[in-house]
PDB file of C-alpha atoms in Angstrom:
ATOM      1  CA  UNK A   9     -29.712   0.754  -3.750  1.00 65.00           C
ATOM      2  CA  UNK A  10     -31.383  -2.789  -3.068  1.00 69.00           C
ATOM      3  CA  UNK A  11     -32.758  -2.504  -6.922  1.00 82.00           C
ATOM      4  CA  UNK A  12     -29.175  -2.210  -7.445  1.00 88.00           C
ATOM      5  CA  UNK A  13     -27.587  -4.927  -6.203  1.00 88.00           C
ATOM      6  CA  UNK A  14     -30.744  -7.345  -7.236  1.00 88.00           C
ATOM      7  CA  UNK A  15     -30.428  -6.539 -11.033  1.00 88.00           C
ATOM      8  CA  UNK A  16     -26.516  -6.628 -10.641  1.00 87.00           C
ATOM      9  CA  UNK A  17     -27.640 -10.491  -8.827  1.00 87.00           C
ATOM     10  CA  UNK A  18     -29.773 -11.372 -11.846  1.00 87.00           C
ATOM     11  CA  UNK A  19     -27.455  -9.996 -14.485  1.00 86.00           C
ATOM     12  CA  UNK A  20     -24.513 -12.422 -13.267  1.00 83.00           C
ATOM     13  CA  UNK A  21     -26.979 -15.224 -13.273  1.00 81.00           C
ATOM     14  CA  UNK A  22     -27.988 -14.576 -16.930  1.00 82.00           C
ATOM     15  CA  UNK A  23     -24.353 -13.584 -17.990  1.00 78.00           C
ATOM     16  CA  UNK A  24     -23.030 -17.215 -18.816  1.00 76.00           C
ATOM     17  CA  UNK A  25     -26.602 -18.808 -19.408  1.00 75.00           C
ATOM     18  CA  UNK A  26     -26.585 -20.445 -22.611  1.00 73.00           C
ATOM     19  CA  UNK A  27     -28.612 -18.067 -24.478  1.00 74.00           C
ATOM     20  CA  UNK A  28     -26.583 -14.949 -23.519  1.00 75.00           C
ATOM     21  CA  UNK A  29     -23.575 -16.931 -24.364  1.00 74.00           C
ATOM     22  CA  UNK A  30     -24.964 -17.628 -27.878  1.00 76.00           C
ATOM     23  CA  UNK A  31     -26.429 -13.495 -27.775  1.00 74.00           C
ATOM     24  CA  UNK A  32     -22.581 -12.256 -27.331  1.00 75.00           C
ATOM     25  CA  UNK A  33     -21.330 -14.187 -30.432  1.00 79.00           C
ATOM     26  CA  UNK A  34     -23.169 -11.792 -32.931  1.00 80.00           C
ATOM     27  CA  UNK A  35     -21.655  -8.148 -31.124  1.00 82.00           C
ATOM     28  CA  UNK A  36     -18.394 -10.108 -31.110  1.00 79.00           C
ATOM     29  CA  UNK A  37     -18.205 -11.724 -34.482  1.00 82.00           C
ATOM     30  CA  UNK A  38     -19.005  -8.488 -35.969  1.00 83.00           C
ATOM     31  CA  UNK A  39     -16.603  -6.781 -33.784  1.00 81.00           C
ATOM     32  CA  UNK A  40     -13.594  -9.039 -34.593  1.00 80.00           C
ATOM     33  CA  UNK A  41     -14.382  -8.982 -38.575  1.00 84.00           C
ATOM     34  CA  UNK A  42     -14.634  -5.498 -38.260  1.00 84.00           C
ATOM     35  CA  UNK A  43     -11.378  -4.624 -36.140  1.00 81.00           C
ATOM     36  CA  UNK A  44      -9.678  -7.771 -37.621  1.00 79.00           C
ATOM     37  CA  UNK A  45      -9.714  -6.824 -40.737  1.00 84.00           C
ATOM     38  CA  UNK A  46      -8.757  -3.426 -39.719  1.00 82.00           C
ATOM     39  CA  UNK A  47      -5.684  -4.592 -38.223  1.00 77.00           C
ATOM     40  CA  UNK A  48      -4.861  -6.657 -41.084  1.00 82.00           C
ATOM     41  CA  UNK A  49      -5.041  -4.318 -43.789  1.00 83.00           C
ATOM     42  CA  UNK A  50      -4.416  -0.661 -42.027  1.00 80.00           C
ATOM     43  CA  UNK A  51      -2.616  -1.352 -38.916  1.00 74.00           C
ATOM     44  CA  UNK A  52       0.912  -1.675 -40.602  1.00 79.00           C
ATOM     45  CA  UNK A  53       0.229   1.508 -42.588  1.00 85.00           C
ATOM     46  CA  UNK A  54      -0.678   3.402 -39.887  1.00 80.00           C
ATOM     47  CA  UNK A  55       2.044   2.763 -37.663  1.00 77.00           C
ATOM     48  CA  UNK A  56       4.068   3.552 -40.859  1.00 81.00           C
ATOM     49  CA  UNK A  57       2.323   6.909 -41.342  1.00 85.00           C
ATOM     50  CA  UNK A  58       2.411   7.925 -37.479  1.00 80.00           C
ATOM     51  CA  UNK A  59       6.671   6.945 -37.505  1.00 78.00           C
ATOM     52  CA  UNK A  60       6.632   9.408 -40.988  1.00 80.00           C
ATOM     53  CA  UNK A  61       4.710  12.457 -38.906  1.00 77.00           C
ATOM     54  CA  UNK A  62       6.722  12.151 -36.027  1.00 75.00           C
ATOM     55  CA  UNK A  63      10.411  11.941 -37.752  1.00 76.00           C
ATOM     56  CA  UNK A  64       9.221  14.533 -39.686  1.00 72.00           C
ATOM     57  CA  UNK A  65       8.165  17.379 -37.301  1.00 71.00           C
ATOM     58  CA  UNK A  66      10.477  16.617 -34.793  1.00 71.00           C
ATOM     59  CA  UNK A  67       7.678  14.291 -32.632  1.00 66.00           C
ATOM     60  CA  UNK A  68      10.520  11.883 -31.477  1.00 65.00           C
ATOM     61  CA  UNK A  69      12.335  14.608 -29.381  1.00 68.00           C
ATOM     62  CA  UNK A  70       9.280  16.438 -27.604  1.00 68.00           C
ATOM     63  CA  UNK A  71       7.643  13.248 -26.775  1.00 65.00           C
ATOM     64  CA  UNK A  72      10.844  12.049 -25.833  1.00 63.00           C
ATOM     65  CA  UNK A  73      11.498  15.102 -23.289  1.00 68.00           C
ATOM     66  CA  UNK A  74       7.916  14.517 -22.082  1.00 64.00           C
ATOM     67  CA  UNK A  75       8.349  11.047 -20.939  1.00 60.00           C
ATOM     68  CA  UNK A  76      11.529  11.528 -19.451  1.00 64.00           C
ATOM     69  CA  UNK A  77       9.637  14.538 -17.360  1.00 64.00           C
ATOM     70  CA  UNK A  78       7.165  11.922 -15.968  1.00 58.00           C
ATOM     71  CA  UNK A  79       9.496   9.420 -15.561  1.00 59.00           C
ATOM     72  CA  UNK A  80       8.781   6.998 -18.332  1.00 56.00           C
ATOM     73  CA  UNK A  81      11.314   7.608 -20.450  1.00 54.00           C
ATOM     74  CA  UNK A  82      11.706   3.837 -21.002  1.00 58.00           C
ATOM     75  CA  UNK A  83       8.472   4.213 -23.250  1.00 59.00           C
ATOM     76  CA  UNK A  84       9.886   6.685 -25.983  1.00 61.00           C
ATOM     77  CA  UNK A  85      11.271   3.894 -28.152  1.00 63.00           C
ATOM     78  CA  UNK A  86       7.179   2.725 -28.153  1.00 69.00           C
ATOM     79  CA  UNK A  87       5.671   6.101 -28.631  1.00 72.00           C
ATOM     80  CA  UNK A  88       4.680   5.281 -31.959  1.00 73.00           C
ATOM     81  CA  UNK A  89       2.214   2.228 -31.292  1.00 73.00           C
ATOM     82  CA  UNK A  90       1.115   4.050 -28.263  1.00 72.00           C
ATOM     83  CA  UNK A  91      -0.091   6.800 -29.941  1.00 75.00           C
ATOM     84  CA  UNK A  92      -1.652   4.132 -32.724  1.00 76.00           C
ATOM     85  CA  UNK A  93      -3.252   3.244 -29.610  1.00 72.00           C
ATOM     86  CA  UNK A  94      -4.903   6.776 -28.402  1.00 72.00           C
ATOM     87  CA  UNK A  95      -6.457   6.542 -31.932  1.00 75.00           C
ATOM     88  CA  UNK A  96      -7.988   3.508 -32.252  1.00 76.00           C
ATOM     89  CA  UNK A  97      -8.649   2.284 -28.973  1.00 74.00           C
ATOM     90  CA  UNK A  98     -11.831   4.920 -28.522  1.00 75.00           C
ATOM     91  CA  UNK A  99     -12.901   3.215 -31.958  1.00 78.00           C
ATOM     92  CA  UNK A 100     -12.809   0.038 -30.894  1.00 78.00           C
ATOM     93  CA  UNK A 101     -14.917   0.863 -27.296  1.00 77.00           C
ATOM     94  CA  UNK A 102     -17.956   2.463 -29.085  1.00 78.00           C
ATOM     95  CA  UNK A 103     -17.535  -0.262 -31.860  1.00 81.00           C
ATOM     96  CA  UNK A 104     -18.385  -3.115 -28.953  1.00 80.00           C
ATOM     97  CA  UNK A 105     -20.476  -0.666 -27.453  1.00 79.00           C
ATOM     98  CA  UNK A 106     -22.759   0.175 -30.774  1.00 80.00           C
ATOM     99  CA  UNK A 107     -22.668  -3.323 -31.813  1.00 83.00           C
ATOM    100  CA  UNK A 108     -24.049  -4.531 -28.233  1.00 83.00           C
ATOM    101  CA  UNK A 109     -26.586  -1.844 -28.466  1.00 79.00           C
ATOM    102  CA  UNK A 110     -27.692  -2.968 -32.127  1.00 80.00           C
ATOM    103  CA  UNK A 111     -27.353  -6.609 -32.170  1.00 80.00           C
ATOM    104  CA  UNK A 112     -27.901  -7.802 -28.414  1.00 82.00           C
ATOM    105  CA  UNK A 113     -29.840  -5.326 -26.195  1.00 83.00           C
ATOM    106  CA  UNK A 114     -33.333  -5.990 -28.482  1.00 83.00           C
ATOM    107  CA  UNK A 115     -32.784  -9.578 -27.362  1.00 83.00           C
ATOM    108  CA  UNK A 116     -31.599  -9.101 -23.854  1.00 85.00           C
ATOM    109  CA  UNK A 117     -35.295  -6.735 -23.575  1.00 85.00           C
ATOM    110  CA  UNK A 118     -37.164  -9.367 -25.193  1.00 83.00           C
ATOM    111  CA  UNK A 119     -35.415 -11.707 -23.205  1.00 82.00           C
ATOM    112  CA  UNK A 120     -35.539 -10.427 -19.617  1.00 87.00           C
ATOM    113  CA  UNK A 121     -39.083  -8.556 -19.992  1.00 85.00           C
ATOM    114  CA  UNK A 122     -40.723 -12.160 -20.921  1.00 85.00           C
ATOM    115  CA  UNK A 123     -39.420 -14.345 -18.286  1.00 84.00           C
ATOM    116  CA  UNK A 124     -38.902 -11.385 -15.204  1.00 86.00           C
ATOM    117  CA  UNK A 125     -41.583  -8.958 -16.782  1.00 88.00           C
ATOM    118  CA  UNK A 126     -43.922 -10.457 -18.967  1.00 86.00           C
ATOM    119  CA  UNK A 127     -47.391  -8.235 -17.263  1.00 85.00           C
ATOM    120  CA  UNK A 128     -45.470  -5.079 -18.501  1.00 86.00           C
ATOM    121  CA  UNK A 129     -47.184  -3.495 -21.209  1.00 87.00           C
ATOM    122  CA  UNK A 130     -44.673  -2.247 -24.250  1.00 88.00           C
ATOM    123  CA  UNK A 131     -45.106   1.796 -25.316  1.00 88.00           C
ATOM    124  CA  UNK A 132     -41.961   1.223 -27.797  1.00 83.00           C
ATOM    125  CA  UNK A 133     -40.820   4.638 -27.075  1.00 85.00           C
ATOM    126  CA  UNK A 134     -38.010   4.326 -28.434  1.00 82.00           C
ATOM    127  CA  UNK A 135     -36.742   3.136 -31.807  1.00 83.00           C
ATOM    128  CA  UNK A 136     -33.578   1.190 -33.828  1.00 82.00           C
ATOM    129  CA  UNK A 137     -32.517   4.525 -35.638  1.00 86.00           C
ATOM    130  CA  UNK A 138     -32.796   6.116 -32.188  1.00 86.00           C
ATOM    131  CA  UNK A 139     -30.399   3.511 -30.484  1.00 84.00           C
ATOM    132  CA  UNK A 140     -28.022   4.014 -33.720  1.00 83.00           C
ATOM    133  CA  UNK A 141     -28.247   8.377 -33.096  1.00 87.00           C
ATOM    134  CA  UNK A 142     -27.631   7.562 -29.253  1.00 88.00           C
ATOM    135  CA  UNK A 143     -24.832   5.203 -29.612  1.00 83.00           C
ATOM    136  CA  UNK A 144     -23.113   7.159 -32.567  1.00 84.00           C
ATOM    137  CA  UNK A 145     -23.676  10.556 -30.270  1.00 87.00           C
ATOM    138  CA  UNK A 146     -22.423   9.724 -27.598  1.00 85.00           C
ATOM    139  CA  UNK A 147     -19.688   7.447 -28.588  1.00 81.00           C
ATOM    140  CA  UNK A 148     -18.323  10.643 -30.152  1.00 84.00           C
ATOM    141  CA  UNK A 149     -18.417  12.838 -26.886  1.00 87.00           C
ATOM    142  CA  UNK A 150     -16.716   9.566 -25.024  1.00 82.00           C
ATOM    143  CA  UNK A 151     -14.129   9.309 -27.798  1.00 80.00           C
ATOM    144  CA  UNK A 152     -13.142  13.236 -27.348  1.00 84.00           C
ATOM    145  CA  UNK A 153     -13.333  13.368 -23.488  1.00 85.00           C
ATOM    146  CA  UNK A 154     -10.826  10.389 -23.672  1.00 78.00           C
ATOM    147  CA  UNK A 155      -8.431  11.622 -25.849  1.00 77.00           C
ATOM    148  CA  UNK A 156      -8.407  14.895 -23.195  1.00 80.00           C
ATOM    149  CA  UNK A 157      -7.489  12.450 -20.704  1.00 79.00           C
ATOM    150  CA  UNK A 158      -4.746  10.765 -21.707  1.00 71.00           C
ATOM    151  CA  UNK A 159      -2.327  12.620 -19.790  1.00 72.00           C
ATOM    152  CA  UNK A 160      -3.927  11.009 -16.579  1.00 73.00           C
ATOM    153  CA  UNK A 161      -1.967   7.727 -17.486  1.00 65.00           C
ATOM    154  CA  UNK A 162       1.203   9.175 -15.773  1.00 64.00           C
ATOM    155  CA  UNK A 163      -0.893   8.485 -12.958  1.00 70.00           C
ATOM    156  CA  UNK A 164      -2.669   4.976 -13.459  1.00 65.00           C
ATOM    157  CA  UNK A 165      -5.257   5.049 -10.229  1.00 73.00           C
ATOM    158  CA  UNK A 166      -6.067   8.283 -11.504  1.00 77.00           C
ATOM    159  CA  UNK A 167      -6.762   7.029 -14.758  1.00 71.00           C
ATOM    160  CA  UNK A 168      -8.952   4.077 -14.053  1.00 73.00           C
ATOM    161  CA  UNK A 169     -11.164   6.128 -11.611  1.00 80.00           C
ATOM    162  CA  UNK A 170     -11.606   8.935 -14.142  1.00 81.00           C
ATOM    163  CA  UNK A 171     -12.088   6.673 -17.488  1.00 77.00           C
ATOM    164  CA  UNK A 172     -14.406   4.954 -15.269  1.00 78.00           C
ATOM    165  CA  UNK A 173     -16.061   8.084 -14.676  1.00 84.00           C
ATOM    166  CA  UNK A 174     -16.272   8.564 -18.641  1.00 84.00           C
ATOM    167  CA  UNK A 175     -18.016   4.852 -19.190  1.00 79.00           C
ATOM    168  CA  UNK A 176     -20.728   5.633 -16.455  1.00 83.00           C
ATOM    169  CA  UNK A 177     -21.885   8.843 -18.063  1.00 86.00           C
ATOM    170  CA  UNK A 178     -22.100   7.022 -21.724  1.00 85.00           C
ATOM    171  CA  UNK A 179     -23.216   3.545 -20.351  1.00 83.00           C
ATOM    172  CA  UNK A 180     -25.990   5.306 -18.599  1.00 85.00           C
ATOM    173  CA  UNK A 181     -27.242   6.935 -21.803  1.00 87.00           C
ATOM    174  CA  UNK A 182     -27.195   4.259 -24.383  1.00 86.00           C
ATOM    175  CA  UNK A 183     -28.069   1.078 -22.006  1.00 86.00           C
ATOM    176  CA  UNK A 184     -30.773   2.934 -20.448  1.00 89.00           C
ATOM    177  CA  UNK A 185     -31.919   3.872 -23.627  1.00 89.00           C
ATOM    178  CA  UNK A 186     -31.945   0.509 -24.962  1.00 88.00           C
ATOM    179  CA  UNK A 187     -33.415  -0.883 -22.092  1.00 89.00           C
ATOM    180  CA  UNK A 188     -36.219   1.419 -22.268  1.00 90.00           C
ATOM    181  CA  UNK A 189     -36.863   1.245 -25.679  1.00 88.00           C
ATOM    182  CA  UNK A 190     -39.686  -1.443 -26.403  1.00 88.00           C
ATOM    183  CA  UNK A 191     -40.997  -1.217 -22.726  1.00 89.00           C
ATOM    184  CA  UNK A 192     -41.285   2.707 -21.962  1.00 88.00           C
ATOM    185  CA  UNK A 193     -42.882   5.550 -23.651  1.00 90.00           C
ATOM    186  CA  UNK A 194     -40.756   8.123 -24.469  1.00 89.00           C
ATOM    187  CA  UNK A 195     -42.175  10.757 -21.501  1.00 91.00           C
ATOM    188  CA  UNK A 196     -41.627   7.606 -19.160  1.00 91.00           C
ATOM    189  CA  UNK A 197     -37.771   6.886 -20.496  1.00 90.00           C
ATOM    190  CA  UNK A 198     -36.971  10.449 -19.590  1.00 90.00           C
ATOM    191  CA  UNK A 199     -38.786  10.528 -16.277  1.00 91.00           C
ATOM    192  CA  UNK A 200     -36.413   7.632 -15.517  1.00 90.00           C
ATOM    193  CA  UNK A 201     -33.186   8.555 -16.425  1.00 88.00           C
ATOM    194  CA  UNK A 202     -33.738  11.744 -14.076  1.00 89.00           C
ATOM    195  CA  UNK A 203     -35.192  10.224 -10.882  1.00 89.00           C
ATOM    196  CA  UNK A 204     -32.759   6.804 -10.991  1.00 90.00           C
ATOM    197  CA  UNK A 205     -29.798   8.944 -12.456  1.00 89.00           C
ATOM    198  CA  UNK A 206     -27.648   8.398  -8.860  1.00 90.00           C
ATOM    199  CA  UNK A 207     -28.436   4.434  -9.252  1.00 91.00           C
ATOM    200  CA  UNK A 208     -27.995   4.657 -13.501  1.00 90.00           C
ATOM    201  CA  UNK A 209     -24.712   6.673 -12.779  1.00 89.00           C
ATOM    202  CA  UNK A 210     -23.361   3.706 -10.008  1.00 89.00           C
ATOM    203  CA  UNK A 211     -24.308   0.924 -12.610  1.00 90.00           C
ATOM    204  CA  UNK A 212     -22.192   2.538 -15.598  1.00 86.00           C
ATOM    205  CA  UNK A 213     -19.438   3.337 -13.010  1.00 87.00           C
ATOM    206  CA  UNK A 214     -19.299  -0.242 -11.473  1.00 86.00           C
ATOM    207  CA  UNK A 215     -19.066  -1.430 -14.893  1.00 82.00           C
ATOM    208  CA  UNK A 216     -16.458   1.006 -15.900  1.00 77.00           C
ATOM    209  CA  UNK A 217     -13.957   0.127 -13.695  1.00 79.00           C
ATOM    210  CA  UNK A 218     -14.192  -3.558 -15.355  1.00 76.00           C
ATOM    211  CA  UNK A 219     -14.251  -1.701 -18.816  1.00 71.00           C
ATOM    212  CA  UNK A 220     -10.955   0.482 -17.845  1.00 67.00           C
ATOM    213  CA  UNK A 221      -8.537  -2.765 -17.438  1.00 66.00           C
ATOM    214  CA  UNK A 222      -8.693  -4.056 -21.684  1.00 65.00           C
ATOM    215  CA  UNK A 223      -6.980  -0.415 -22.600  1.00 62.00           C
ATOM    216  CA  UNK A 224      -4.632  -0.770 -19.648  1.00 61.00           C
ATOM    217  CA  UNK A 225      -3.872  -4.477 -21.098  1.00 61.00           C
ATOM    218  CA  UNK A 226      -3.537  -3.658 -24.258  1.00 59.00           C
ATOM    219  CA  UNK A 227      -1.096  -0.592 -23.277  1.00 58.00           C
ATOM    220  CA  UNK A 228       0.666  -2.664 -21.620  1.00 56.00           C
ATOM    221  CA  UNK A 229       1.125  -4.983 -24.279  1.00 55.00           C
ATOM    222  CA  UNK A 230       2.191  -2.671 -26.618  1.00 53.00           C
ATOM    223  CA  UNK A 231       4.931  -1.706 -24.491  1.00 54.00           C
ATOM    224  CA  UNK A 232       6.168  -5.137 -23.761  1.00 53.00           C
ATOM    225  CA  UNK A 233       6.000  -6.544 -28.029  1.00 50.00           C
ATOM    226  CA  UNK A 234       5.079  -5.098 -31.076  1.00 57.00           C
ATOM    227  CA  UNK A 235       4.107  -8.910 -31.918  1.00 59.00           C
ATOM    228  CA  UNK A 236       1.611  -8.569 -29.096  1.00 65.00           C
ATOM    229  CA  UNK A 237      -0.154  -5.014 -30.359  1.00 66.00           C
ATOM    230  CA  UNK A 238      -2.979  -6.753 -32.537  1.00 68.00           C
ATOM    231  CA  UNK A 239      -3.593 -10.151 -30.886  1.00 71.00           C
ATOM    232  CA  UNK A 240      -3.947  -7.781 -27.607  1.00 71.00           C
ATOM    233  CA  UNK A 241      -5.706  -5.443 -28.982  1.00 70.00           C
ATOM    234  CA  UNK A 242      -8.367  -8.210 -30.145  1.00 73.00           C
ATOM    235  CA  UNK A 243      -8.442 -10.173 -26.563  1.00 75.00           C
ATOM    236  CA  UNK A 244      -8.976  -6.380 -25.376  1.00 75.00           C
ATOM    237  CA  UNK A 245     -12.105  -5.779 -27.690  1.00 77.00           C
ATOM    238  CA  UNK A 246     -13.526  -9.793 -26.759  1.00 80.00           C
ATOM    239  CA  UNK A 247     -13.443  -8.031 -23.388  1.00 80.00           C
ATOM    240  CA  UNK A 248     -15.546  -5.360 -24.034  1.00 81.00           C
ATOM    241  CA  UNK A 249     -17.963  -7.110 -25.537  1.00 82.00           C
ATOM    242  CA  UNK A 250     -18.097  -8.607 -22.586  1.00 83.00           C
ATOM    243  CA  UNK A 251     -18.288  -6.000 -20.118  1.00 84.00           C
ATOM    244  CA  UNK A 252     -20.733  -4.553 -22.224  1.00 84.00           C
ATOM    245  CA  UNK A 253     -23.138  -6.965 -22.157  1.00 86.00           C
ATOM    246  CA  UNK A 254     -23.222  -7.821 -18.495  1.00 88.00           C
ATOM    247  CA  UNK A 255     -23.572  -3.931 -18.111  1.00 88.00           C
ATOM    248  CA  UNK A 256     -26.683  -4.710 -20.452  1.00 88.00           C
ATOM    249  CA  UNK A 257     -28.013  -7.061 -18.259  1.00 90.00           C
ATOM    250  CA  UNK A 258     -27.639  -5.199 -14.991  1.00 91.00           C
ATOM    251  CA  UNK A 259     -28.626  -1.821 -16.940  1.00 92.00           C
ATOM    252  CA  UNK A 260     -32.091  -4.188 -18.379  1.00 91.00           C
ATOM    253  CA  UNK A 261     -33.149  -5.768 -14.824  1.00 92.00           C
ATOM    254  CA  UNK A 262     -32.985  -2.639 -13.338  1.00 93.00           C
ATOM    255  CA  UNK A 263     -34.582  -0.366 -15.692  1.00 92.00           C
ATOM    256  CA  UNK A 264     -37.828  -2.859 -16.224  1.00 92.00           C
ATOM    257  CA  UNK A 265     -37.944  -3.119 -12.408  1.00 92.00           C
ATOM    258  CA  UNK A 266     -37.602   0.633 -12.106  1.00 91.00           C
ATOM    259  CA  UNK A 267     -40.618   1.461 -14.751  1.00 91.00           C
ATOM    260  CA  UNK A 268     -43.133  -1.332 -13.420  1.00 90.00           C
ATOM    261  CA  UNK A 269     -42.597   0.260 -10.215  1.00 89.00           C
ATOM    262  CA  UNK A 270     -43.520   3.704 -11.820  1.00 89.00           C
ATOM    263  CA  UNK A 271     -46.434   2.773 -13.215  1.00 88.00           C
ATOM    264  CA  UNK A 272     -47.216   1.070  -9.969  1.00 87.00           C
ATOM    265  CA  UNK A 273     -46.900   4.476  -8.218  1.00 82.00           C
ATOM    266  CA  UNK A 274     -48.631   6.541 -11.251  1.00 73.00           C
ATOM    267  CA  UNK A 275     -51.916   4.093 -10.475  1.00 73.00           C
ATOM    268  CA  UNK A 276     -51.475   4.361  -6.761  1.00 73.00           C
ATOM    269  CA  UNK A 277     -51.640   8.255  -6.809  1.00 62.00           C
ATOM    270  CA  UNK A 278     -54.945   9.828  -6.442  1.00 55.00           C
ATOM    271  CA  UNK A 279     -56.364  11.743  -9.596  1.00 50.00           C
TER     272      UNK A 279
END
């Protein structure tokens, strides 16, 4: 646990360096022109198309009669941009999430194994198209163990604890990944992930309960203005850039520090 809380140390010291600064604007510009742009052109339309479906098979009613059950009936006259929300805000996590792993983690390894690391000897067991399979792959298992979820909101510490639960298991695939992936072989990665999994595990989660808050924001913007949907939904998504690459940081210090001391054991041991 004292690997832990060092890399979590280091990672808040590199967070708001100047270069990591500069290293978020690429994930984020993307991010916003991507979801932006979005916004702009589809958001409208789909809040037209959701108010359609639901007028037409009765949707207003049974959500209706489910809110009032769980004492939120206040909410039925915003069930339409909430459920825009249950749609797109999965998207937009494993958008910041896939751009992060894409456009910053190469630079945060580069970055951390030259100044912390530099004796460590790169395998590059890992790969670009890999990091793209891994983010895509499990993005899409996040996105559908979400969406089973929802209900949980009637219940908001309930939520946050289990959503966090959700960004710990993907958090510890991809970052560990792409902190691995220029440093480790591949044998090496997976020996890893399965003897640190308890301390990969508390990373992701101690990070998740950060990344919970944007969707409860953003929910709870929805609810208050319409207005407020897509400027919220954008402050939400600068957020999770964020979140996702201080979760970089702490995921890279401790993985490098994890596999020098592996190969410091795998020389130690007697042949």
């Amino acid at each position: 646990m004292n690997g832990v809380l060092t890399a979590c140390r280091r990672a808040l010291g590199a967070q708001f360096s100047g270069r990591m600064l500069l290293l978020s604007l690429a994930p984020l510009l993307l991010a916003l022109a991507l979801w932006g742009v979005a916004m702009w052109l589809g958001l409208q339309p789909l809040l037209d198309w959701l108010h359609g479906m639901f007028a037409d098979y009765g949707g207003f009613e049974t959500s209706g009669s489910m809110l009032e059950m769980v004492g939120l009936g206040m909410l039925k006259v915003m069930v339409v941009p909430l459920v825009a929300i249950v749609l797109l805000l999965p998207l937009m996590i494993g958008s910041a999430l896939l751009f992060v792993g894409v456009a910053a983690m190469p630079a945060i390894e580069a970055h951390v194994g030259k100044r912390q690391f530099p004796g460590l000897a790169k395998k590059e067991g890992g790969s670009f198209f890999g990091s793209v399979a891994i983010n895509l792959g499990s993005t899409a298992v996040f996105a559908l163990l979400w969406l089973f979820t929802l209900p949980l909101y009637a219940v908001p510490p309930l939520a946050w604890l289990v959503q966090a639960s959700l960004w710990a298991w993907v958090t510890s695939r991809v970052m560990s990944y792409d902190a691995l992936a220029a440093h480790a072989s591949e044998a090496e990665r997976l020996d890893l992930m399965r003897r640190r999994r308890p301390a990969l595990l508390a990373i992701g989660f101690t990070s998740g309960l950060a990344g919970a808050l944007p969707g409860i924001v953003w929910m709870g913007g929805a609810v208050l203005s319409i207005v407020l949907f897509p400027i919220l939904a954008l402050v939400s998504l600068w957020l999770y850039v964020m979140i996702f690459l201080f979760a970089g940081l702490w995921f890279q210090y401790y993985c490098l520090q994890a596999l020098e001391e592996l190969r410091a054991e795998a020389v130690t041991q007697p042949a």
